[in-house]
Every structure is written in C-alpha cells, then in structure tokens.
Coordinates of C-alpha atoms in Angstrom, one line a residue:
Chain A
M201 CA -26.3 8.7 -1.4
H202 CA -25.4 7.5 -4.8
N203 CA -28.7 8.6 -6.3
E204 CA -28.3 12.1 -4.9
T205 CA -24.8 12.3 -6.2
A206 CA -25.8 11.2 -9.6
L207 CA -28.7 13.7 -9.7
K208 CA -26.5 16.5 -8.6
L209 CA -23.9 15.6 -11.2
S210 CA -26.4 15.6 -14.0
T211 CA -27.5 19.1 -13.0
L212 CA -23.9 20.3 -12.6
V213 CA -22.4 18.7 -15.7
S214 CA -25.2 18.2 -18.2
S215 CA -23.2 16.1 -20.5
S216 CA -22.1 13.7 -17.8
N217 CA -25.1 11.3 -18.2
A218 CA -24.5 10.3 -14.5
K219 CA -26.3 7.1 -13.3
A220 CA -26.2 5.5 -9.9
V221 CA -25.6 1.8 -10.1
M222 CA -26.9 0.3 -6.9
A223 CA -25.4 -3.0 -5.8
T224 CA -27.0 -5.5 -3.5
L225 CA -23.7 -6.8 -2.3
G226 CA -20.5 -4.7 -1.8
D227 CA -20.2 -1.2 -3.1
S228 CA -22.5 0.8 -5.3
N229 CA -21.1 3.3 -7.8
V230 CA -21.9 6.3 -10.0
T231 CA -21.2 5.8 -13.7
V232 CA -20.6 8.7 -16.0
D233 CA -19.6 9.3 -19.7
S234 CA -15.9 9.2 -20.3
G235 CA -16.0 12.4 -22.3
S236 CA -17.0 14.5 -19.3
I237 CA -14.7 13.0 -16.7
L238 CA -12.7 16.1 -16.1
E239 CA -15.7 18.3 -15.5
V240 CA -17.3 15.7 -13.3
C241 CA -14.2 15.4 -11.2
R242 CA -14.0 19.2 -10.8
A243 CA -17.6 19.3 -9.8
L244 CA -17.1 16.4 -7.3
K245 CA -14.0 18.1 -5.8
S246 CA -16.0 21.3 -5.2
E247 CA -18.7 19.1 -3.6
G248 CA -16.2 18.1 -1.0
Y249 CA -14.4 15.0 -2.3
N250 CA -11.0 16.3 -1.4
V251 CA -9.0 13.1 -1.7
L252 CA -8.5 10.8 -4.7
Q253 CA -7.7 7.4 -3.3
C254 CA -6.8 5.6 -6.4
I255 CA -7.5 5.1 -10.1
T256 CA -7.8 1.6 -11.3
A257 CA -9.1 -0.1 -14.5
T258 CA -10.6 -3.4 -15.3
D259 CA -10.5 -5.1 -18.7
Y260 CA -13.7 -6.5 -19.9
A261 CA -13.8 -8.2 -23.3
D262 CA -15.5 -5.3 -25.0
R263 CA -14.4 -2.3 -23.0
I264 CA -12.2 -1.0 -20.2
E265 CA -13.8 0.2 -17.1
I266 CA -11.9 2.9 -15.2
T267 CA -12.7 3.3 -11.5
Y268 CA -11.9 6.5 -9.5
V269 CA -12.1 5.9 -5.8
L270 CA -12.8 9.3 -4.1
A271 CA -13.1 10.1 -0.5
D272 CA -14.3 13.0 1.5
F273 CA -12.3 13.2 4.7
T274 CA -14.4 16.0 6.3
K275 CA -17.8 14.2 5.9
N276 CA -16.2 10.7 5.9
L277 CA -17.7 9.6 2.6
E278 CA -16.4 7.3 -0.1
L279 CA -17.5 7.2 -3.7
L280 CA -16.7 4.9 -6.6
L281 CA -16.9 6.8 -9.8
K282 CA -16.9 4.7 -13.0
T283 CA -16.5 5.3 -16.6
N284 CA -16.1 3.1 -19.7
V285 CA -13.7 3.5 -22.6
P286 CA -13.3 1.3 -25.7
R287 CA -10.4 -1.1 -25.6
G288 CA -8.3 0.1 -28.5
D289 CA -5.2 -1.8 -29.6
G290 CA -3.1 -2.8 -26.6
N291 CA -0.3 -4.6 -28.4
G292 CA 3.1 -3.1 -28.6
N293 CA 4.0 0.2 -27.0
N294 CA 2.1 2.8 -29.0
K295 CA 0.1 5.5 -27.2
D296 CA -1.9 6.5 -30.2
T297 CA -3.8 3.2 -30.6
L298 CA -4.8 3.3 -26.9
P299 CA -8.2 4.5 -25.6
K300 CA -8.1 8.1 -24.6
I301 CA -9.5 9.9 -21.6
N302 CA -8.8 13.3 -20.1
S303 CA -6.4 13.3 -17.2
V304 CA -7.6 14.5 -13.8
A305 CA -4.1 15.3 -12.6
S306 CA -5.0 19.0 -12.6
V307 CA -7.8 18.3 -10.1
W308 CA -6.0 16.1 -7.6
R309 CA -2.2 15.7 -7.8
A310 CA -2.6 12.1 -6.5
A311 CA -3.8 11.3 -10.0
D312 CA -0.3 11.8 -11.4
F313 CA 1.1 8.4 -10.2
Q314 CA -2.2 6.6 -10.3
E315 CA -2.8 7.4 -13.9
R316 CA 0.8 6.4 -14.8
E317 CA 0.1 3.1 -13.2
A318 CA -3.2 2.6 -15.0
Y319 CA -1.4 3.5 -18.3
D320 CA 1.4 1.1 -17.6
M321 CA -0.7 -1.8 -16.5
M322 CA -3.9 -1.4 -18.6
G323 CA -3.0 0.8 -21.5
I324 CA -5.1 3.9 -21.2
N325 CA -3.9 7.2 -22.7
F326 CA -4.6 10.0 -20.2
V327 CA -4.7 13.1 -22.3
G328 CA -3.2 16.1 -20.6
H329 CA -1.2 14.2 -18.1
P330 CA 2.0 16.1 -17.2
D331 CA 4.4 13.1 -17.5
L332 CA 2.8 10.0 -18.9
R333 CA 5.5 7.4 -18.8
R334 CA 5.5 3.7 -17.7
I335 CA 6.0 3.5 -14.0
L336 CA 6.4 -0.1 -12.9
T337 CA 7.7 -1.8 -16.1
P338 CA 10.6 -0.5 -18.2
D339 CA 9.9 2.3 -20.7
D340 CA 10.3 0.0 -23.7
W341 CA 8.2 -2.8 -22.4
Q342 CA 5.7 -4.3 -24.9
G343 CA 2.0 -4.7 -24.1
Y344 CA 0.0 -3.9 -21.0
P345 CA 0.2 -6.7 -18.4
L346 CA -3.2 -6.4 -16.8
R347 CA -5.2 -6.8 -20.0
K348 CA -6.8 -10.1 -20.1
D349 CA -5.4 -10.9 -23.6
Y350 CA -1.8 -10.0 -22.6
I351 CA 0.9 -12.4 -23.6
V352 CA 4.3 -11.7 -22.2
Q353 CA 7.0 -10.9 -24.7
E354 CA 9.5 -13.6 -25.4
K355 CA 12.6 -11.4 -25.3
Y356 CA 13.4 -8.1 -23.6
L357 CA 16.7 -6.5 -24.6
D358 CA 18.0 -9.9 -25.8
M359 CA 17.2 -11.5 -22.5
V360 CA 14.7 -14.4 -22.4
V361 CA 11.7 -13.5 -20.3
N362 CA 10.4 -16.5 -18.3
P363 CA 13.1 -19.1 -19.3
A364 CA 11.8 -22.6 -18.9
H365 CA 14.4 -23.5 -16.2
K366 CA 13.3 -20.7 -14.0
I367 CA 9.6 -21.5 -13.9
N368 CA 8.8 -23.3 -10.7
S369 CA 6.8 -26.3 -11.6
A370 CA 7.6 -28.0 -8.3
D371 CA 4.4 -26.7 -6.7
H372 CA 2.3 -28.0 -9.5
M373 CA 3.9 -31.4 -9.4
F374 CA 3.6 -31.5 -5.7
G375 CA -0.1 -30.9 -5.9
K376 CA -0.6 -33.4 -8.7
N377 CA 1.3 -36.1 -6.9
L378 CA -0.5 -35.4 -3.6
K379 CA -3.8 -35.8 -5.4
L380 CA -2.7 -39.1 -6.8
E381 CA -1.3 -40.3 -3.5
I382 CA -4.3 -39.5 -1.5
G383 CA -6.7 -40.5 -4.2
D384 CA -9.3 -38.0 -3.1
P385 CA -8.8 -34.6 -4.8
K386 CA -11.1 -32.9 -2.3
K387 CA -8.7 -33.6 0.5
V388 CA -5.9 -31.7 -1.2
S389 CA -5.7 -28.0 -0.3
A390 CA -6.3 -26.0 -3.5
S391 CA -3.8 -23.3 -2.8
W392 CA -2.2 -23.8 -6.3
K393 CA -3.9 -24.0 -9.7
S394 CA -2.7 -27.0 -11.6
D395 CA -3.3 -27.7 -15.2
D396 CA -5.0 -30.9 -14.5
A397 CA -7.8 -29.4 -12.4
D398 CA -10.1 -32.1 -11.4
P399 CA -13.7 -31.6 -12.6
T400 CA -15.1 -33.1 -9.4
A401 CA -13.0 -30.7 -7.3
E402 CA -14.4 -27.8 -9.3
E403 CA -17.9 -28.8 -8.4
A404 CA -17.3 -29.5 -4.7
K405 CA -18.4 -26.5 -2.8
D406 CA -19.8 -25.4 0.5
G407 CA -18.2 -28.4 2.3
E408 CA -17.8 -28.6 6.0
Chain B
M184 CA 21.9 9.0 -18.2
S185 CA 23.1 12.3 -16.9
T186 CA 21.5 15.4 -18.5
H187 CA 22.9 18.8 -18.0
H188 CA 20.8 21.9 -17.7
E189 CA 22.0 25.4 -18.4
P190 CA 21.8 27.3 -15.1
E191 CA 20.7 30.9 -15.3
D192 CA 23.2 32.5 -13.0
K193 CA 26.7 32.5 -14.3
I194 CA 29.5 34.2 -12.6
M195 CA 31.0 36.8 -14.8
L196 CA 34.3 38.7 -14.7
G197 CA 33.8 41.6 -17.0
D198 CA 32.3 40.0 -20.1
Q199 CA 34.1 36.7 -19.4
E200 CA 32.5 33.9 -17.7
I201 CA 34.7 32.5 -15.0
L202 CA 32.7 30.1 -13.1
K203 CA 29.8 28.1 -14.4
S204 CA 27.9 25.7 -12.2
D205 CA 26.2 22.9 -14.0
L206 CA 23.4 20.9 -12.5
L207 CA 24.7 17.6 -11.5
T208 CA 22.6 14.5 -11.9
L209 CA 23.0 12.0 -9.1
N210 CA 21.5 8.6 -9.0
M211 CA 20.6 7.6 -5.5
G212 CA 19.9 3.9 -5.6
P213 CA 18.8 1.3 -6.6
Q214 CA 21.4 0.0 -4.2
H215 CA 21.6 2.7 -1.6
P216 CA 21.2 2.2 2.2
A217 CA 19.1 5.4 2.6
T218 CA 16.4 4.4 0.1
H219 CA 15.4 1.5 2.3
G220 CA 15.0 -0.9 -0.6
V221 CA 15.5 -0.9 -4.3
L222 CA 14.3 2.6 -5.1
R223 CA 16.2 4.8 -7.5
V224 CA 15.8 8.6 -7.1
E225 CA 17.3 10.6 -9.9
I226 CA 18.5 13.8 -8.2
K227 CA 19.5 17.0 -9.9
T228 CA 21.7 19.1 -7.6
D229 CA 23.1 22.6 -7.8
S230 CA 26.2 22.1 -5.6
E231 CA 24.7 20.7 -2.4
I232 CA 21.1 21.9 -3.0
V233 CA 18.6 19.5 -4.6
V234 CA 16.8 21.1 -7.5
D235 CA 14.7 18.1 -8.5
A236 CA 14.1 14.5 -7.5
I237 CA 12.5 12.0 -9.7
P238 CA 11.6 8.6 -8.3
H239 CA 12.0 5.6 -10.5
L240 CA 10.1 2.5 -9.3
G241 CA 9.5 -1.0 -10.4
Y242 CA 12.6 -2.8 -9.4
L243 CA 10.5 -5.2 -7.2
H244 CA 7.6 -5.3 -9.6
R245 CA 6.0 -8.8 -9.6
C246 CA 2.6 -7.9 -11.0
F247 CA 0.9 -9.2 -7.9
E248 CA -2.5 -8.2 -9.4
K249 CA -2.0 -10.5 -12.4
H250 CA -0.9 -13.3 -10.1
A251 CA -4.1 -12.8 -8.0
E252 CA -6.3 -13.4 -11.1
N253 CA -4.8 -16.9 -11.4
L254 CA -5.0 -17.9 -7.8
D255 CA -7.9 -19.0 -5.6
Y256 CA -9.0 -16.8 -2.8
R257 CA -7.1 -18.6 -0.1
G258 CA -4.0 -18.9 -2.2
I259 CA -3.7 -15.1 -2.5
I260 CA -2.9 -14.6 1.2
P261 CA 0.8 -15.6 1.0
F262 CA 1.2 -13.2 -1.9
V263 CA -0.4 -10.5 0.1
D264 CA 2.2 -11.0 2.8
R265 CA 5.0 -10.2 0.3
M266 CA 3.7 -6.7 -0.4
D267 CA 4.6 -4.9 2.9
Y268 CA 6.9 -7.6 4.3
L269 CA 7.5 -5.5 7.4
A270 CA 3.8 -5.5 8.3
A271 CA 2.5 -8.7 6.8
M272 CA -0.2 -9.2 9.4
S273 CA -1.9 -5.9 8.5
M274 CA -1.8 -6.8 4.8
E275 CA -3.5 -10.1 5.5
W276 CA -6.1 -8.6 7.8
G277 CA -7.2 -6.1 5.1
Y278 CA -7.5 -8.9 2.6
A279 CA -9.4 -11.1 5.0
L280 CA -11.8 -8.3 5.8
T281 CA -12.5 -7.7 2.2
M282 CA -13.4 -11.3 1.6
E283 CA -15.4 -11.6 4.7
K284 CA -17.5 -8.6 3.8
M285 CA -18.2 -10.1 0.4
L286 CA -18.9 -13.6 1.8
G287 CA -20.8 -12.4 4.8
T288 CA -18.7 -14.5 7.1
E289 CA -19.1 -14.2 10.8
V290 CA -15.7 -14.0 12.5
P291 CA -15.6 -15.5 16.1
K292 CA -15.0 -13.1 18.9
R293 CA -11.7 -14.6 20.0
A294 CA -10.3 -14.4 16.4
E295 CA -11.3 -10.7 16.3
Y296 CA -9.3 -10.1 19.5
I297 CA -6.3 -12.1 18.3
R298 CA -6.4 -10.1 15.0
V299 CA -6.3 -6.8 16.9
L300 CA -3.5 -8.1 19.1
V301 CA -1.3 -9.3 16.3
A302 CA -2.0 -6.2 14.1
E303 CA -1.0 -3.9 16.9
L304 CA 2.1 -5.9 17.8
Q305 CA 2.9 -5.7 14.1
R306 CA 2.4 -2.0 14.1
I307 CA 5.0 -1.8 17.0
A308 CA 7.4 -4.1 15.1
S309 CA 7.0 -2.1 11.9
H310 CA 7.5 1.3 13.6
L311 CA 10.5 -0.1 15.4
V312 CA 12.1 -0.9 12.1
Y313 CA 11.4 2.7 11.0
F314 CA 12.8 4.0 14.3
G315 CA 15.9 1.9 14.1
T316 CA 16.7 2.6 10.5
Y317 CA 15.9 6.2 10.8
G318 CA 18.4 6.5 13.6
I319 CA 21.0 5.1 11.3
D320 CA 20.0 7.6 8.6
M321 CA 20.5 10.3 11.1
G322 CA 23.8 8.9 12.3
A323 CA 22.7 7.3 15.5
F324 CA 23.6 3.7 15.4
T325 CA 22.5 2.6 18.9
T326 CA 18.8 2.9 18.3
F327 CA 19.0 0.3 15.6
L328 CA 20.3 -2.3 18.1
Y329 CA 17.8 -1.4 20.8
C330 CA 14.9 -1.5 18.4
F331 CA 15.8 -4.7 16.7
Q332 CA 16.2 -6.4 20.0
D333 CA 12.6 -5.5 21.0
R334 CA 11.3 -6.3 17.5
E335 CA 12.8 -9.7 17.8
E336 CA 10.6 -10.6 20.7
I337 CA 7.5 -9.8 18.7
L338 CA 8.8 -11.8 15.7
R339 CA 9.6 -14.7 18.0
L340 CA 6.0 -14.7 19.2
F341 CA 4.7 -14.5 15.6
E342 CA 7.0 -17.4 14.7
E343 CA 5.4 -19.5 17.4
L344 CA 1.9 -18.5 16.2
S345 CA 2.4 -19.0 12.5
G346 CA 5.6 -20.8 11.9
A347 CA 7.2 -17.9 10.1
R348 CA 9.2 -14.8 11.2
M349 CA 8.0 -12.3 8.6
L350 CA 5.6 -13.8 6.0
Y351 CA 3.0 -15.3 8.2
N352 CA -0.1 -16.5 6.3
Y353 CA -1.7 -16.4 9.7
I354 CA -4.9 -14.4 9.3
W355 CA -7.2 -16.4 7.1
I356 CA -10.6 -15.7 5.7
G357 CA -13.0 -16.4 8.5
G358 CA -10.6 -16.1 11.4
V359 CA -7.0 -16.9 12.3
W360 CA -5.1 -20.1 11.5
N361 CA -3.9 -21.0 14.9
D362 CA -5.1 -20.2 18.5
I363 CA -2.9 -18.3 20.9
N364 CA -2.3 -19.9 24.3
D365 CA -2.3 -18.4 27.8
D366 CA 1.5 -18.7 28.0
Q367 CA 1.9 -16.6 24.9
L368 CA -0.6 -14.1 26.2
T369 CA 1.4 -13.7 29.4
R370 CA 4.5 -13.2 27.3
V371 CA 2.7 -10.4 25.4
K372 CA 1.8 -8.8 28.7
N373 CA 5.3 -9.1 30.0
F374 CA 6.6 -7.6 26.8
V375 CA 4.4 -4.5 26.8
D376 CA 5.1 -4.0 30.5
R377 CA 8.8 -4.1 29.9
F378 CA 8.7 -2.2 26.6
E379 CA 6.6 0.8 27.6
P380 CA 9.3 2.4 29.9
E381 CA 12.0 1.3 27.4
L382 CA 10.3 3.2 24.6
L383 CA 10.0 6.3 26.7
K384 CA 13.7 6.0 27.3
Y385 CA 14.4 5.7 23.6
H386 CA 12.3 8.7 22.9
S387 CA 14.2 10.8 25.4
L388 CA 17.4 9.4 24.2
V389 CA 16.8 10.1 20.5
G390 CA 13.8 12.3 20.1
Q391 CA 15.1 15.0 22.5
N392 CA 18.6 14.8 21.3
K393 CA 19.9 18.1 20.0
I394 CA 21.5 16.7 16.9
F395 CA 18.5 14.6 16.0
I396 CA 16.2 17.6 16.4
E397 CA 18.5 19.8 14.3
R398 CA 18.5 17.1 11.5
T399 CA 14.7 16.6 11.5
A400 CA 12.9 19.7 12.7
H401 CA 11.8 22.1 9.9
V402 CA 13.0 19.5 7.4
G403 CA 10.8 17.9 4.7
V404 CA 7.7 19.9 5.7
L405 CA 4.5 18.7 4.1
S406 CA 1.4 20.9 4.6
K407 CA -2.0 19.6 5.3
E408 CA -3.2 20.7 1.8
Q409 CA -0.3 19.0 0.1
C410 CA -1.0 15.7 1.9
L411 CA -4.7 15.7 1.0
D412 CA -3.9 16.7 -2.6
F413 CA -1.6 13.8 -3.0
G414 CA -3.8 11.4 -1.1
A415 CA -1.3 10.7 1.7
T416 CA -2.5 8.7 4.6
G417 CA -1.3 7.2 7.8
P418 CA 1.5 8.8 9.9
I419 CA 2.3 11.3 7.1
L420 CA -1.2 12.7 7.1
R421 CA -1.4 12.7 10.9
G422 CA 2.1 14.2 11.1
S423 CA 0.8 17.1 9.1
G424 CA -1.9 17.7 11.7
V425 CA -4.9 16.0 10.2
E426 CA -6.8 13.8 12.7
W427 CA -7.6 10.9 10.5
D428 CA -7.3 7.3 11.5
L429 CA -9.5 4.6 9.9
R430 CA -9.5 2.7 13.2
K431 CA -11.4 5.7 14.6
N432 CA -13.2 7.1 11.6
R433 CA -14.3 4.0 9.9
P434 CA -13.9 1.3 12.5
Y435 CA -13.4 -2.3 11.6
G436 CA -12.8 -5.4 13.6
M437 CA -12.9 -4.7 17.3
Y438 CA -11.7 -1.1 17.2
E439 CA -15.1 0.3 17.9
K440 CA -15.0 -1.0 21.4
I441 CA -11.4 -0.1 22.1
D442 CA -10.4 3.2 23.6
F443 CA -7.3 4.9 22.2
D444 CA -6.3 8.3 20.9
V445 CA -5.2 9.4 17.5
V446 CA -1.8 11.0 17.6
V447 CA -1.3 14.1 15.5
G448 CA 1.8 16.2 14.8
K449 CA 1.8 19.5 16.6
G450 CA 5.0 21.0 15.4
E451 CA 6.6 20.7 18.8
K452 CA 10.2 21.1 17.7
G453 CA 9.7 22.8 14.4
T454 CA 7.0 23.3 11.8
V455 CA 3.8 21.1 11.7
G456 CA 4.4 18.3 9.2
D457 CA 8.2 18.1 9.4
C458 CA 10.3 15.0 9.8
W459 CA 10.3 15.3 13.6
D460 CA 6.5 15.4 13.7
R461 CA 6.3 12.2 11.6
Y462 CA 8.8 10.6 14.0
Y463 CA 6.7 11.8 17.0
V464 CA 3.5 10.4 15.5
R465 CA 5.0 7.0 15.0
I466 CA 6.6 6.9 18.5
F467 CA 3.4 7.8 20.2
E468 CA 1.3 5.5 18.1
M469 CA 3.4 2.7 19.6
F470 CA 2.2 3.9 23.1
E471 CA -1.4 3.8 21.8
S472 CA -0.8 0.3 20.4
I473 CA 0.4 -0.7 23.9
K474 CA -2.9 0.7 25.3
I475 CA -4.9 -1.3 22.7
I476 CA -2.9 -4.5 23.5
R477 CA -3.6 -4.1 27.2
Q478 CA -7.4 -3.8 26.5
V479 CA -7.3 -6.9 24.3
L480 CA -5.5 -8.9 27.0
D481 CA -8.2 -7.9 29.4
G482 CA -11.1 -8.6 27.1
I483 CA -10.0 -11.7 25.2
E484 CA -12.5 -14.5 25.7
E485 CA -12.5 -18.2 25.1
G486 CA -14.0 -19.7 21.9
P487 CA -13.2 -20.9 18.4
V488 CA -10.8 -19.0 16.2
M489 CA -12.2 -19.9 12.8
G490 CA -15.6 -19.1 11.4
K491 CA -17.6 -21.2 9.0
V492 CA -16.1 -20.8 5.5
P493 CA -16.9 -23.0 2.5
K494 CA -14.2 -25.3 1.5
I495 CA -13.9 -23.8 -2.0
I496 CA -14.5 -20.1 -1.8
K497 CA -16.6 -18.6 -4.5
V498 CA -17.3 -14.9 -4.0
P499 CA -20.6 -13.8 -5.5
A500 CA -20.5 -11.4 -8.4
G501 CA -20.0 -7.8 -7.3
E502 CA -17.3 -5.4 -6.2
I503 CA -16.0 -3.8 -3.1
Y504 CA -13.4 -1.3 -2.0
M505 CA -12.2 -1.9 1.5
R506 CA -9.5 0.0 3.3
T507 CA -7.7 -0.6 6.6
E508 CA -5.2 1.4 8.6
C509 CA -1.8 -0.3 8.2
P510 CA 1.4 1.0 9.9
R511 CA 2.4 2.9 6.8
G512 CA -1.0 4.2 5.9
E513 CA -4.3 3.2 4.3
L514 CA -4.3 0.0 2.4
G515 CA -7.2 -0.5 0.0
Y516 CA -8.4 -3.6 -1.7
H517 CA -10.6 -3.2 -4.8
L518 CA -12.1 -6.6 -5.6
I519 CA -14.2 -7.3 -8.6
S520 CA -15.6 -10.8 -8.7
D521 CA -17.6 -12.5 -11.5
G522 CA -18.7 -15.3 -9.2
G523 CA -15.8 -17.6 -9.9
K524 CA -13.1 -19.2 -7.8
T525 CA -10.6 -16.6 -8.6
P526 CA -10.9 -12.8 -8.5
Y527 CA -11.8 -11.1 -11.8
R528 CA -9.7 -8.2 -10.8
L529 CA -7.9 -7.4 -7.5
K530 CA -6.4 -4.0 -7.2
V531 CA -4.3 -3.0 -4.2
K532 CA -4.1 0.7 -3.3
S533 CA -0.8 1.0 -1.6
S534 CA -0.1 3.9 0.7
C535 CA 3.7 3.8 0.1
F536 CA 3.1 4.2 -3.7
T537 CA 1.3 7.4 -2.9
H538 CA 4.0 8.6 -0.5
V539 CA 6.8 8.1 -3.0
S540 CA 4.9 10.4 -5.4
M541 CA 5.4 13.2 -2.9
L542 CA 9.2 13.1 -3.2
P543 CA 9.3 15.6 -6.0
I544 CA 7.6 18.2 -3.8
I545 CA 9.6 17.5 -0.7
A546 CA 13.0 17.5 -2.3
P547 CA 13.5 20.8 -4.1
G548 CA 15.5 23.3 -2.1
Q549 CA 16.8 20.7 0.4
M550 CA 20.4 19.6 1.0
V551 CA 21.2 16.1 -0.1
A552 CA 21.6 15.0 3.5
D553 CA 18.2 16.4 4.3
L554 CA 16.7 14.4 1.4
V555 CA 17.9 11.3 3.2
A556 CA 16.1 12.5 6.3
S557 CA 12.9 13.0 4.3
I558 CA 13.0 9.7 2.5
G559 CA 13.6 8.0 5.8
S560 CA 10.7 9.8 7.4
I561 CA 8.1 8.8 4.9
D562 CA 9.0 5.2 5.7
I563 CA 8.4 3.3 2.5
V564 CA 8.6 -0.4 1.8
L565 CA 9.4 -1.1 -1.8
G566 CA 7.6 -4.4 -1.8
E567 CA 4.4 -2.5 -1.3
V568 CA 5.3 0.3 -3.7
D569 CA 6.0 -2.0 -6.6
R570 CA 3.8 -4.9 -5.7

C-alpha cells in the first residue's frame, strides 16, 4: 500500500520526492520533502484520506521529523506521512529562528490545534496557520519542552520553576534503599529511574 | 483581559446614537462547574448570544510525553492512568496493546476476556459520570445521585481487583495484574442484571423528559462533514450519524468474536448531531456494553492472566501508531523506539483535545446556557486534553 501511495504521490506532486519506507516491525510510512507538504496533503485528501488524526514531531539530533497520521474512514486505511525539517534555534521564544513548514490547516481543520501543539512542544513554525499561539504552556514560556536539549527555565514571572523542596526525591530514595536492603538489584522493580542505576541491572534482560 | 469590539448595528435616534451594545467578554472557567475541569473558555457575547468562544487549555499540563521519555516501559502505565482519570482502564489497555504489538507478546485468553470485561465496565462507569453531570448541567439533580450510586458498584469491584478506585495500574504489558475470581464474576452478573432495567428507567426519566429535550434537541448541532474535518471520534462522530467504531472497524482484543451493534444518532428528537443525539449514543452504548459483558461472562475460560514478558522490557527499534476506542473517542499512541529501555518518543493522540477544538464552531449563535449544554455533551476530561 505504501509503495503505491508513494508512486501515486510522485506523479501527482512531482516535487514531493515521495518514498515509501517499509518497516519490518510496526508501521511503515511515506516520506516526502517538507517543501511540498501542502500539495501532498491536498493530493492525499482528494485520494480519500478524509481525516487527519494527529500531527506529531520527533527531535533527532540533526533534524526534526514531523509525522502526519492520516486516516481514510471510508476505505478504513491509515497512513503515516513523514517529513524532515532542520532543527533551527529552539532557545527562547522567537518564531523566526524556528524551522518553517507550510500549515495544512486549510486542508483539514483538525490541523489547527495539532499544529499549535507541535509548535508549542517542539518549536516548529507552521507558515500560514490561522492562529499560531502556544496552546499548553503560557504564551511567554521560554523554549520548547519536547526537544531533547530542552532545559527548563529557572524562573517564570518571578516564580521559581521546580523549587528543590517540591521535587519528590522520596521515590528515588526508596528504590535506592530497597536495593541496598535486598542486596540484589535485580529483585527490585525498576518502575523508577534512579541516578545510581546499577550497571548489572542494565544488562539483565529476558529474565523469567 | 477584556477586549471590546465595535458592533455594526447601533440604534440611532435621528443622528444621535442612543443605544450601543458592546460585545461583552466573559471568562467561563478555569473554575466553573460547567466546564468539567480546569478549562477556560473566553466567550464574547452580544447580550445573551455567544459570538465567539476561544478555549484556553493547559491548566493541567504535566508534559506526560516528556515524563515518558524518562521512564521505563512498565513505569509509564501509572502515568497513563492519569490522563483520562475517568476511564483509566481504557487508557492502560491502549498502551498495553501498543507495547504488545511491538514486543510480539502473546496475551493469555483469560486476560483478554478480563480486559474486555473491565474496559466495558469502565465505559459504563465513564458514561454514567457523563450522564450524571450532564443532568446537573441541565438542571436535573436526581440523575447525578442515581448514576453515582451505580458507578460506585463498578468502582468497588475495580478497587478489589486493583487496589485503587480510579487510577488502577491494572492492565499490564502481557496481561492483567490480578486474576478475577468467581465471586466477583457473579457480582458483575448481578450488577448488569440489576442495572439494565434501571438504565432504561433513567432513560425514560431524563431522556424523554420534555424540559431535557427542549434543552438538548437542535442544540450544538455538528454535521458529519464538520466532525470528519475536525477529526472527531467516538460518541461525537457517531452522534452525527457516522457508523464508525474501532471495536468493529479495526477490532483489537476479543472484539472480533463478540457480537454487538454500533449506536448512531438518528436525530430522533431534533437534528442529527445535536446534544440529544450524543446523549442517546452514550446511553445506548451502555446497553451494548452490557451485551458485551454478558458474552464475556459466558465465554470466560480458566487459565493464566499474564503472558511471558521479559523482566526488563526493551522494545526493538521501530515505530507504531495504535488506536483504541475509549469511552470518549479514539486514543492513539505513537511510539518511536530506538531499542532502549525507555521510549524515544511517545505521543498520545487524545480525542478530548480534538473535541475541545470544535468549541469555536459549536458556540457562535448559541445562548450562553446552550453553550453549557454543548460543552457538557462533548464530555471532555481535562486530564486527557492537557496531558
């Protein structure tokens, strides 16, 4: 299905450079060039993908990958459409230094909130979006939290973010003590991530 | 905060303006009983008519997705509970399914049955909260008491199963944490036997009530096209007459073998896709859930409840997008793994988030009181909206 879609996309939108990426495990996807995303989405909508499920982004060290999850409710299909943009500068709160991509809010109105979330969390400037504001964090928040290099700001409106007395270290201490008490780190459930991760516990796998 | 717009129609006496009506900005929420949580809706009204409504989110934002990147795969489950805290079982099931698909884990038959059982009980419990609070929104206090009484029975059972009333951590990767015993199964049977006629009574008491119909029929109409355009799912989409249910269309778990119907709104009391239709869909979904629970009780077989899962879970590199039908709509997990012990990226597609985005198209032209009816009928949980 992905190969056919990619082939069809290359004929419909010549600049899209559509490629099917087949996965052995999980979901395959179709990757296109970021410059032609709007045309590609228009073409896919006319092909029957009537619902945009969500827009999400992933930060890799050298690029940001944007994923559009599309669905066709008549033929019961699902498609992951991917595109890559450079990372840009995600510090501060400046839209101009962010990577740019065309908004698809004119194709599916679902993209309105989804793009706002991607902008807020990952720092992507969706050009042509009707109302690109931060949605989950306050308007004057600094940085984009889901980027891998994000460091939370120390103060927001003169309030200390993450004051030391509010960080719950009890869980970490509990795990640490339990490991000492039992003596065998493998016997301690690893439902928390403590700083003193035991190297032997790291290697232990496929137990049972 | 308030901004004033110049309205076009001024009332003139000769060349003198005698009455000028400004647009009034009202903030509904964050602390408002009708927003069902900490949602703020900025409403612009022209006297009693709503001109515009802008939802402001984020009061419950915890950045779950960032947390998930620092937790191991088992440790994420309690966090998942806290998204839709009224339907935590459904949240867990979606997550467990995503992981099992990536790990290739075989889930024992009995665990699959228990999952369907708890998910459908959870659907009833969740819809009962909707029904009860919606009654209050519409000025009928009694439904709330009835509904919470019945919901309590389900929560008591869940408490026995998992140790918690609302945030269960019960469905684990590979199965369920704790087995259900025969006594509890009998109680479930007694509950559905007792509850079915009760529910019919509530429906005739509230759903056929003239005041309730006047308040909900023809109010907050969402067309099929609007729903698809906005990506709405669940009872909202079905209320607008689209027969789409993942349990039927893309079956997971045991649903393939279970016989039930998809309830769609027909515009019985008003227009297709109005508040009454969404109410109707939810009520009759509860009857379908009862039907499913009966089949589970008949079919459940003995056996283990936990599959074989490695002690330390490492998901092979790859990605997956998995969606399940939760009480409030489709929940999607998009997992990207790089082969480590923690997810590289875990995105949650929340249905409530999508539904909140529809407020600006429902609201214009409505009375303020009807906006309360509309917000109630889309049934949002802010924990899932803000994550």
